[in-house]
Short mmCIF file of C-alpha atoms in Angstrom, two decimals:
data_model
loop_
_atom_site.label_atom_id
_atom_site.label_comp_id
_atom_site.label_asym_id
_atom_site.label_seq_id
_atom_site.Cartn_x
_atom_site.Cartn_y
_atom_site.Cartn_z
CA MET N 79 38.27 51.10 19.36
CA ASP N 80 38.23 48.56 16.53
CA LEU N 81 36.15 50.47 13.99
CA ILE N 82 37.26 48.33 11.05
CA SER N 83 36.63 44.87 12.49
CA GLY N 84 33.44 46.36 13.84
CA GLU N 85 32.00 48.36 16.71
CA ILE N 86 28.41 48.73 17.91
CA ILE N 87 28.05 52.25 19.26
CA ALA N 88 24.90 53.12 21.20
CA ILE N 89 24.13 56.82 20.95
CA ASP N 90 21.34 58.95 22.39
CA LYS N 91 19.82 60.41 19.21
CA PRO N 92 19.03 64.11 19.65
CA LEU N 93 15.57 65.58 19.14
CA GLY N 94 15.01 66.84 15.61
CA TRP N 95 17.70 64.68 14.02
CA THR N 96 16.92 61.89 11.60
CA SER N 97 18.67 58.58 12.20
CA PHE N 98 20.52 59.19 8.92
CA ASP N 99 21.73 62.59 10.21
CA ALA N 100 23.28 60.91 13.26
CA VAL N 101 24.89 58.14 11.23
CA LYS N 102 26.27 60.69 8.77
CA ARG N 103 27.96 62.63 11.59
CA LEU N 104 29.57 59.50 13.01
CA ARG N 105 30.60 58.26 9.58
CA GLY N 106 32.33 61.58 8.93
CA ALA N 107 34.25 61.33 12.20
CA ILE N 108 35.29 57.77 11.44
CA GLN N 109 36.39 58.58 7.89
CA LYS N 110 38.48 61.45 9.24
CA ARG N 111 40.08 59.22 11.88
CA LEU N 112 40.90 56.49 9.35
CA GLY N 113 41.91 58.85 6.58
CA LEU N 114 39.32 57.41 4.20
CA LYS N 115 36.82 58.94 1.80
CA LYS N 116 34.39 56.03 2.23
CA PHE N 117 33.65 53.70 5.11
CA LYS N 118 30.70 51.43 5.86
CA VAL N 119 28.50 52.61 8.75
CA GLY N 120 24.83 51.75 9.35
CA HIS N 121 22.18 51.77 12.06
CA ALA N 122 19.86 49.19 13.55
CA GLY N 123 16.31 50.48 13.93
CA THR N 124 15.21 53.90 12.74
CA LEU N 125 14.00 56.63 15.10
CA ASP N 126 11.73 59.43 13.88
CA PRO N 127 13.14 62.98 14.08
CA LEU N 128 10.70 63.80 16.90
CA ALA N 129 11.94 60.82 18.95
CA THR N 130 15.08 60.61 21.08
CA GLY N 131 16.98 57.78 22.64
CA VAL N 132 18.95 54.66 21.86
CA LEU N 133 20.18 54.35 18.28
CA LEU N 134 22.65 51.57 17.52
CA VAL N 135 25.31 52.55 15.00
CA CYS N 136 27.40 49.73 13.50
CA THR N 137 30.80 50.23 11.90
CA GLY N 138 32.86 48.18 9.48
CA ARG N 139 32.23 44.45 9.62
CA ALA N 140 29.74 44.90 12.49
CA THR N 141 27.24 46.17 9.91
CA LYS N 142 26.61 42.48 9.20
CA GLN N 143 24.95 42.30 12.62
CA ILE N 144 22.32 44.95 11.84
CA ASP N 145 19.53 42.47 10.99
CA HIS N 146 20.20 40.52 14.20
CA LEU N 147 20.29 43.67 16.33
CA GLN N 148 16.98 44.87 14.89
CA GLU N 149 15.32 41.70 16.16
CA GLY N 150 15.94 42.74 19.76
CA LEU N 151 13.11 43.99 21.96
CA LYS N 152 12.73 47.76 22.13
CA GLU N 153 11.56 49.80 25.12
CA TYR N 154 9.97 53.24 24.84
CA ILE N 155 8.63 55.93 27.13
CA ALA N 156 5.75 57.59 25.28
CA ASP N 157 3.64 60.66 26.06
CA LEU N 158 0.14 60.77 24.56
CA ARG N 159 -2.49 63.48 24.43
CA LEU N 160 -6.07 62.28 24.58
CA GLY N 161 -8.94 64.05 22.87
CA ALA N 162 -7.16 65.13 19.68
CA THR N 163 -5.72 63.52 16.56
CA THR N 164 -3.26 64.56 13.87
CA PRO N 165 -2.77 63.08 10.38
CA SER N 166 0.72 61.86 11.30
CA PHE N 167 -0.39 60.64 14.76
CA ASP N 168 2.28 62.87 16.35
CA LEU N 169 3.38 66.53 16.39
CA GLU N 170 4.71 66.52 12.83
CA THR N 171 1.28 67.72 11.66
CA GLU N 172 -1.40 69.95 13.15
CA ILE N 173 -4.47 68.72 15.05
CA ASP N 174 -7.22 67.77 12.60
CA ALA N 175 -9.98 66.66 14.99
CA THR N 176 -10.92 66.86 18.66
CA PHE N 177 -12.94 64.46 20.82
CA PRO N 178 -14.31 64.26 24.37
CA PHE N 179 -11.92 62.68 26.86
CA GLU N 180 -13.52 63.61 30.20
CA HIS N 181 -15.26 60.22 30.38
CA ILE N 182 -11.95 58.32 30.46
CA THR N 183 -10.91 56.92 33.83
CA GLU N 184 -7.60 55.45 34.93
CA GLU N 185 -9.27 52.05 35.29
CA GLN N 186 -10.51 52.24 31.70
CA VAL N 187 -7.02 53.07 30.49
CA ARG N 188 -5.49 50.14 32.35
CA GLU N 189 -8.13 47.75 31.00
CA THR N 190 -7.63 49.07 27.47
CA LEU N 191 -3.85 48.68 27.64
CA GLU N 192 -4.28 45.01 28.49
CA THR N 193 -6.07 44.47 25.17
CA PHE N 194 -3.00 45.71 23.29
CA THR N 195 -0.59 43.35 25.05
CA GLY N 196 0.56 40.21 23.25
CA ASN N 197 0.33 39.42 19.55
CA VAL N 198 -1.50 42.21 17.73
CA LEU N 199 -2.13 43.49 14.22
CA GLN N 200 -1.24 47.11 13.54
CA VAL N 201 -1.88 49.32 10.51
CA PRO N 202 1.22 51.52 10.00
CA PRO N 203 0.85 55.32 9.82
CA ILE N 204 0.43 56.82 6.36
CA PHE N 205 3.25 59.18 7.37
CA SER N 206 5.82 56.38 7.39
CA ALA N 207 8.48 54.77 5.22
CA VAL N 208 6.30 51.71 4.48
CA LYS N 209 6.29 51.04 0.76
CA VAL N 210 3.08 51.03 -1.29
CA ASP N 211 3.53 50.00 -4.93
CA GLY N 212 7.24 50.71 -4.61
CA LYS N 213 6.76 54.21 -3.19
CA ARG N 214 7.12 55.38 0.42
CA ALA N 215 3.76 55.94 2.09
CA TYR N 216 4.71 59.38 3.41
CA LYS N 217 5.11 60.63 -0.16
CA TYR N 218 1.44 59.81 -0.81
CA ALA N 219 0.48 61.41 2.51
CA ARG N 220 2.24 64.68 1.77
CA LYS N 221 0.38 64.93 -1.54
CA GLY N 222 -2.94 64.20 0.15
CA THR N 223 -3.34 60.92 -1.75
CA GLU N 224 -5.24 58.21 0.11
CA VAL N 225 -3.70 54.72 0.11
CA GLU N 226 -4.61 51.55 1.97
CA LEU N 227 -1.96 50.10 4.23
CA LYS N 228 -2.14 46.48 5.34
CA ALA N 229 -2.07 45.53 9.00
CA LYS N 230 1.15 43.88 10.13
CA PRO N 231 1.64 41.37 12.96
CA LEU N 232 3.81 42.42 15.88
CA ARG N 233 4.14 41.73 19.58
CA ILE N 234 3.85 44.03 22.57
CA GLU N 235 5.43 42.31 25.56
CA GLU N 236 4.61 44.95 28.17
CA LEU N 237 2.43 48.05 28.20
CA GLU N 238 2.55 49.96 31.47
CA LEU N 239 0.73 53.11 32.52
CA LEU N 240 3.26 55.42 34.18
CA GLU N 241 1.15 58.56 34.49
CA PHE N 242 -2.55 59.40 34.15
CA ASN N 243 -3.20 63.13 34.06
CA PRO N 244 -5.98 63.70 31.48
CA PRO N 245 -5.65 64.60 28.73
CA HIS N 246 -2.06 63.36 29.09
CA LEU N 247 -0.87 59.77 29.44
CA ARG N 248 2.65 58.43 29.86
CA LEU N 249 3.34 54.82 28.93
CA ARG N 250 6.23 52.38 29.03
CA ILE N 251 6.20 50.02 26.07
CA LEU N 252 8.30 46.91 25.47
CA CYS N 253 7.73 45.65 21.94
CA SER N 254 9.03 43.86 18.88
CA LYS N 255 10.60 45.48 15.85
CA GLY N 256 8.20 47.10 13.42
CA THR N 257 5.99 48.60 16.13
CA TYR N 258 4.87 52.16 15.39
CA ILE N 259 4.26 53.87 18.72
CA ARG N 260 2.40 56.64 16.84
CA ALA N 261 -0.02 54.05 15.51
CA LEU N 262 -0.39 52.56 18.98
CA ALA N 263 -1.36 56.01 20.25
CA ARG N 264 -3.99 56.25 17.52
CA ASP N 265 -5.41 52.83 18.37
CA ILE N 266 -5.50 53.47 22.12
CA GLY N 267 -7.40 56.71 21.52
CA LYS N 268 -9.99 54.90 19.41
CA ALA N 269 -10.34 52.10 21.97
CA LEU N 270 -11.12 54.71 24.62
CA ASP N 271 -13.90 56.21 22.46
CA SER N 272 -11.82 59.31 21.92
CA GLY N 273 -8.74 60.21 19.93
CA ALA N 274 -5.05 60.44 20.77
CA HIS N 275 -1.70 61.37 19.32
CA LEU N 276 1.91 61.06 20.38
CA THR N 277 3.51 64.17 21.90
CA ALA N 278 6.93 62.78 22.92
CA LEU N 279 8.84 59.53 22.49
CA ARG N 280 12.09 58.26 23.98
CA ARG N 281 13.61 54.87 23.19
CA THR N 282 15.31 53.56 26.31
CA ARG N 283 16.42 50.13 25.14
CA VAL N 284 17.32 48.12 22.04
CA GLY N 285 18.05 44.51 22.92
CA ALA N 286 20.80 44.52 25.58
CA HIS N 287 21.69 48.18 24.94
CA THR N 288 20.04 50.68 27.31
CA ILE N 289 19.89 54.46 27.48
CA ASP N 290 22.25 54.34 30.49
CA ASP N 291 24.97 53.01 28.18
CA ALA N 292 24.27 55.41 25.31
CA LEU N 293 26.70 58.18 24.39
CA GLN N 294 25.78 61.69 23.44
CA LEU N 295 26.69 62.34 19.81
CA ASP N 296 29.52 64.72 20.70
CA GLN N 297 30.89 62.19 23.20
CA ALA N 298 30.96 59.47 20.56
CA ILE N 299 32.71 61.75 18.07
CA ALA N 300 35.33 62.72 20.67
CA ILE N 301 36.00 59.06 21.53
CA ILE N 302 36.35 58.16 17.86
CA GLY N 303 38.77 61.02 17.28
CA ALA N 304 41.02 60.15 20.22
CA ALA N 305 40.83 56.36 20.53
CA PRO N 306 43.73 54.11 19.48
CA LEU N 307 42.77 52.14 16.39
CA SER N 308 43.28 48.49 15.51
CA PHE N 309 43.98 47.43 11.92
CA PRO N 310 43.71 43.93 10.44
CA ASP N 311 46.77 42.40 8.79
CA ASP N 312 45.25 42.85 5.33
CA TRP N 313 44.61 46.58 5.88
CA GLU N 314 45.93 48.57 2.90
CA GLY N 315 44.92 52.10 3.89
CA ALA N 316 46.80 54.74 5.80
CA ARG N 317 47.34 54.16 9.51
CA PRO N 318 46.65 57.40 11.43
CA GLN N 319 48.51 57.83 14.69
#
């Protein structure tokens, strides 16, 4: 494993972990393997703590590829609950309003999903890392301060209904970077004359990297700890055996 010249490691981020938590664990394992106190490790495309799935971790010189990797299409499997909303549009916050959902039919859902396919404008969630006047939006949200977020252009290539069991929906989404699936849940609820929030999210693909190729975090750490390492000619650090 050529960690220094650069590796792209696809991991299956666990539920409840931030993307930074996962990167920190891998960075620690790499630093231990290389005998270094510092080493460059980053990730391509953040996942919320309540989401699981493909997270691309780049090491060494491969961190230069992060911007390119983030441009890749992303695929998600999302579970939505109709008839209720939360301030964060997911389970991070409690339900703040309920709405009728009994009028919603499978045909209506399919027709509505078609309207969200293609080039769309989406207002990000207030509980997000989007910056407003140099400050993260979620910091305003947690203080109860109202701020206006601007709609951003994005593209949803495919939006497929996998399961219709009111009040629950399961969707498969193939979309561009910058898409907030929580915000999509909010918008779908409104379009159905109801409300909705995200109850589970799993990212199954980032570009060419799929969940079938992703390692569990412990697997990745074990591979890093045992793999033979390659060092460039100009390497000046220790060379662990």
